[in-house]
Short mmCIF file of N, CA and C in Angstrom, two decimals:
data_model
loop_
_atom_site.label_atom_id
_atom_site.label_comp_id
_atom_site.label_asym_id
_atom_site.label_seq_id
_atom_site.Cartn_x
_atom_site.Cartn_y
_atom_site.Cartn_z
N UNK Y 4 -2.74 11.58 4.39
CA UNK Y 4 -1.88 10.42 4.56
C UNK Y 4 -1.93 9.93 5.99
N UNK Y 5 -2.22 10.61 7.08
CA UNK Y 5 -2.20 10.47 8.31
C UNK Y 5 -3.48 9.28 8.45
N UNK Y 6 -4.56 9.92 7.96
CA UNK Y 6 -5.32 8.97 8.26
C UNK Y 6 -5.46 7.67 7.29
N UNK Y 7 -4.85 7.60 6.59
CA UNK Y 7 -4.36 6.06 5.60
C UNK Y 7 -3.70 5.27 6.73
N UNK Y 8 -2.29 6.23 7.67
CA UNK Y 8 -1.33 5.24 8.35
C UNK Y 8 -2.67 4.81 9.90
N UNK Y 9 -3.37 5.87 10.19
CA UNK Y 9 -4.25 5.51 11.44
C UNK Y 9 -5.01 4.05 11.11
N UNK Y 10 -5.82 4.33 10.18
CA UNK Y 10 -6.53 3.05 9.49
C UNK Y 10 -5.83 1.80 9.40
N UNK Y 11 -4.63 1.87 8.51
CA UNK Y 11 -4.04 0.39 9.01
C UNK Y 11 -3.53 0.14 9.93
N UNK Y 12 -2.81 0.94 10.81
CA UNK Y 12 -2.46 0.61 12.50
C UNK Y 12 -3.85 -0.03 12.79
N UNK Y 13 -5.00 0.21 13.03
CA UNK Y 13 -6.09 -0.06 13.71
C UNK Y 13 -6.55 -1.48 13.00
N UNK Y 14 -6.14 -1.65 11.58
CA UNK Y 14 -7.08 -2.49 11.00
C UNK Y 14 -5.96 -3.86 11.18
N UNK Y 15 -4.67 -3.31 11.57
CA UNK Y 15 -3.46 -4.34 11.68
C UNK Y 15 -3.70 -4.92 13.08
N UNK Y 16 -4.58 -3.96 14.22
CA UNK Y 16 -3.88 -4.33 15.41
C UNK Y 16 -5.19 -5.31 16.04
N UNK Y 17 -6.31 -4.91 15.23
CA UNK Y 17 -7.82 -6.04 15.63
C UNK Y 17 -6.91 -7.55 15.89
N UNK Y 18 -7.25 -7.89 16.65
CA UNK Y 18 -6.72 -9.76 17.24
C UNK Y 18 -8.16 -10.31 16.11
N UNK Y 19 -7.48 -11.45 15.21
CA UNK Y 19 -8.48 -12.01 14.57
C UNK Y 19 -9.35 -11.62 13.29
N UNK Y 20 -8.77 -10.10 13.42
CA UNK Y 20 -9.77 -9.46 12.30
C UNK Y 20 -8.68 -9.70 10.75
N UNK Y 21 -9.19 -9.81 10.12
CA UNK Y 21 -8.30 -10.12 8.48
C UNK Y 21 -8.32 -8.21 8.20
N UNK Y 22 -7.39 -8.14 7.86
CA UNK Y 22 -6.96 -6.92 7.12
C UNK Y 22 -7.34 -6.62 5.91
N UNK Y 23 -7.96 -5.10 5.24
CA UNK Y 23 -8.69 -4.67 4.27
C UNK Y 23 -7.37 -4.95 3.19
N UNK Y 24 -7.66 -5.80 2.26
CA UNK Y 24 -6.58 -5.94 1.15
C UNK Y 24 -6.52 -4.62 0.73
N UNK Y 25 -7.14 -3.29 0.21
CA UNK Y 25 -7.73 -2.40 -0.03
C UNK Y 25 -6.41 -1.14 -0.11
N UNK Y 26 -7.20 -1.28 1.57
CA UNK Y 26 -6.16 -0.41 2.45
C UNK Y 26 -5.05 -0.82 2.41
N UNK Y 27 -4.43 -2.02 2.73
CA UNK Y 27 -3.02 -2.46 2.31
C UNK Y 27 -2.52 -1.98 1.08
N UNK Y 28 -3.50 -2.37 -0.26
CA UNK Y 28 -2.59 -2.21 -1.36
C UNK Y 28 -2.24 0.00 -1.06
N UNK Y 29 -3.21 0.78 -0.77
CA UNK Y 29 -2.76 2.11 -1.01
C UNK Y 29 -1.79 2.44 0.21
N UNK Y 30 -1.87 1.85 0.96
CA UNK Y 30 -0.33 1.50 2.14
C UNK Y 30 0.59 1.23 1.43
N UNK Y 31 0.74 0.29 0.43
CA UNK Y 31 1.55 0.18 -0.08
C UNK Y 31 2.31 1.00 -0.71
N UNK Y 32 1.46 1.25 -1.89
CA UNK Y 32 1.49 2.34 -2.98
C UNK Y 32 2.14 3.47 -2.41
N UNK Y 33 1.59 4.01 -1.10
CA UNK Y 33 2.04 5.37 -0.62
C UNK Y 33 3.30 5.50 -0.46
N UNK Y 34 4.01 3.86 0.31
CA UNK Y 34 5.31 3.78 1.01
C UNK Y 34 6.44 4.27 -1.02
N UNK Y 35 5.65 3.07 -1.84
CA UNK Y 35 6.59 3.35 -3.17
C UNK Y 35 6.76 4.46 -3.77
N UNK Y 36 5.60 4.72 -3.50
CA UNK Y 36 5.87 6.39 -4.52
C UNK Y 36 6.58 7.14 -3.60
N UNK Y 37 6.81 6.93 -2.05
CA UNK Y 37 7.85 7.85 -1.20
C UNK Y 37 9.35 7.50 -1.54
N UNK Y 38 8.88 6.16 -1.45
CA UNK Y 38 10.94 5.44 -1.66
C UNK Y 38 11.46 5.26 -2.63
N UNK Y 39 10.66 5.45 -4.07
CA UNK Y 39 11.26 5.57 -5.57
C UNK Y 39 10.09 6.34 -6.32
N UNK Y 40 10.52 7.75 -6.10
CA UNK Y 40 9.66 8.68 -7.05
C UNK Y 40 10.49 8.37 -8.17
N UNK Y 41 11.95 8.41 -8.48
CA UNK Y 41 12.29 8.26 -9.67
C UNK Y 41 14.01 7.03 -9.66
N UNK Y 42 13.47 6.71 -10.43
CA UNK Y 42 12.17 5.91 -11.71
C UNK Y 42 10.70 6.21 -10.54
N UNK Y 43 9.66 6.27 -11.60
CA UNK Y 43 8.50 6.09 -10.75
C UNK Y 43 8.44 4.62 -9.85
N UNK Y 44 7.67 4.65 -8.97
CA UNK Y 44 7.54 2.97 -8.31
C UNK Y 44 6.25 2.38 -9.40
N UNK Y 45 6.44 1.10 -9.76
CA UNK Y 45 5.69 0.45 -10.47
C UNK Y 45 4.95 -0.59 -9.77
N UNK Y 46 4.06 -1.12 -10.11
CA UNK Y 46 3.25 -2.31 -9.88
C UNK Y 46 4.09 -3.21 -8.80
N UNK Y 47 5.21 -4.25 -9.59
CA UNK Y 47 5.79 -4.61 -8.88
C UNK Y 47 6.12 -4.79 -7.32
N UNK Y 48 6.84 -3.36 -7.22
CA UNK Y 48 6.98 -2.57 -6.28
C UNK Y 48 5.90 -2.90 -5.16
N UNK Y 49 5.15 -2.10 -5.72
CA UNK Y 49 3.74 -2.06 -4.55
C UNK Y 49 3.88 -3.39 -3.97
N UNK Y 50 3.48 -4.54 -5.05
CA UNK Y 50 3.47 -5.83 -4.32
C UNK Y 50 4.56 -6.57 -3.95
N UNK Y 51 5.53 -6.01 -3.70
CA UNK Y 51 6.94 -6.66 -2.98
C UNK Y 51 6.68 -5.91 -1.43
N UNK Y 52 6.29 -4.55 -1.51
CA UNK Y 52 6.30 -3.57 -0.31
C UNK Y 52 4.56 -4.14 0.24
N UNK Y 53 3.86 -4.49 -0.16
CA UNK Y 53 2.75 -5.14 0.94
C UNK Y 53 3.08 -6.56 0.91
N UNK Y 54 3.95 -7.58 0.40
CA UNK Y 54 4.27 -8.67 1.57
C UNK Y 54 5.29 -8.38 2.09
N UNK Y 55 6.32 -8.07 1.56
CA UNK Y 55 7.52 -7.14 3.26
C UNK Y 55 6.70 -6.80 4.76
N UNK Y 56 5.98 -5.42 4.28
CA UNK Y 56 5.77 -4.63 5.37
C UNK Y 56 4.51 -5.31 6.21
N UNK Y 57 3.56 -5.69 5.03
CA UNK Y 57 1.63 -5.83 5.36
C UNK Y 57 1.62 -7.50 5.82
N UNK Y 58 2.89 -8.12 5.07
CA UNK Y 58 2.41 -10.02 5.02
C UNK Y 58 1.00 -9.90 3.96
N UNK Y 59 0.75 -9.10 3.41
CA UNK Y 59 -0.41 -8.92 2.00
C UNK Y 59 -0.07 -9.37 1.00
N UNK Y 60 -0.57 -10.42 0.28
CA UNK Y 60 -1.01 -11.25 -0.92
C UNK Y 60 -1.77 -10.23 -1.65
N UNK Y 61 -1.66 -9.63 -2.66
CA UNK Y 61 -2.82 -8.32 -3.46
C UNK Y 61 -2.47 -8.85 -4.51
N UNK Y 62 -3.43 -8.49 -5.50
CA UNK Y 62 -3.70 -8.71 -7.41
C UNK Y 62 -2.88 -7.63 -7.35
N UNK Y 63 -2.61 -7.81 -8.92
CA UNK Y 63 -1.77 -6.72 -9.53
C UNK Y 63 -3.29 -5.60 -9.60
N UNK Y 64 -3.77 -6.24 -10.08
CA UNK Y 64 -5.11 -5.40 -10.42
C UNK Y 64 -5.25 -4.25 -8.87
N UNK Y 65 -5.07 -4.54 -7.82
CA UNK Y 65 -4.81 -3.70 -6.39
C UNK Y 65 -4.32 -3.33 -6.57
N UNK Y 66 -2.80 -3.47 -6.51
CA UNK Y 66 -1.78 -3.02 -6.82
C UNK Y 66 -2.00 -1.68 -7.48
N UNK Y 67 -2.54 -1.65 -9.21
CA UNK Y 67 -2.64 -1.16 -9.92
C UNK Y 67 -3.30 0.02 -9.68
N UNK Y 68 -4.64 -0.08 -8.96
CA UNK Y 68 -5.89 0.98 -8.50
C UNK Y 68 -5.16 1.51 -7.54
N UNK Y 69 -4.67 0.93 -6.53
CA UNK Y 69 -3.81 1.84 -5.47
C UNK Y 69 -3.08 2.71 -6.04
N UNK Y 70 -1.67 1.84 -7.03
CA UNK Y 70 -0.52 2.93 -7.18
C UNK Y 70 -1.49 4.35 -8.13
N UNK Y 71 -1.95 3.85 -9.30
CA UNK Y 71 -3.20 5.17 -9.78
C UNK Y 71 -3.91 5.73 -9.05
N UNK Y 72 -4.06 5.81 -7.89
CA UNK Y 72 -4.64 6.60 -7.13
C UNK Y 72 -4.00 7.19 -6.21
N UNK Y 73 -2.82 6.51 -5.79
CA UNK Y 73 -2.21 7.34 -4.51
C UNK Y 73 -1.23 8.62 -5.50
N UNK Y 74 -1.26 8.48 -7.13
CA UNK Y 74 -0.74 9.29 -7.89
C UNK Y 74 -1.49 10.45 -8.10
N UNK Y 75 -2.87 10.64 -7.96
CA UNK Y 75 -3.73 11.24 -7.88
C UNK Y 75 -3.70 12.30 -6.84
N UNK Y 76 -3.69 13.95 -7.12
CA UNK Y 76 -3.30 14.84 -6.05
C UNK Y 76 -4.16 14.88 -5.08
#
């Protein structure tokens, strides 16, 4: 997880550089599944918590691959 939060600090702090939608959406994902394990965090979620935190526009379809994967041990 450490190096998920290093990556977007770095990929947030480039002047000019556009941010990995990617990396945002499992930024995301990580923050939901910390702040509502239960109920699980859903889709939704993810994409309310990357335009809050990221200013990220993501597909559900991101969304989706992130939160399934950051579920993944």
């Amino acid at each position: 997880m450490t190096g998920l939060w290093h990556q977007v600090l770095r990929t947030m702090s480039r002047p000019g550089a556009s941010p990995d939608d990617d990396l945002l959406a499992r930024a995301a994902a990580a923050i939901a599944l910390r702040e509502h394990p239960h109920p699980p965090a859903d889709v939704e979620r993810v994409l309310e918590i990357a335009r809050a935190e990221f200013a990220a526009v993501l597909s559900p379809g991101q969304a989706r691959a992130a939160l399934d994967g950051a579920r993944r041990p």
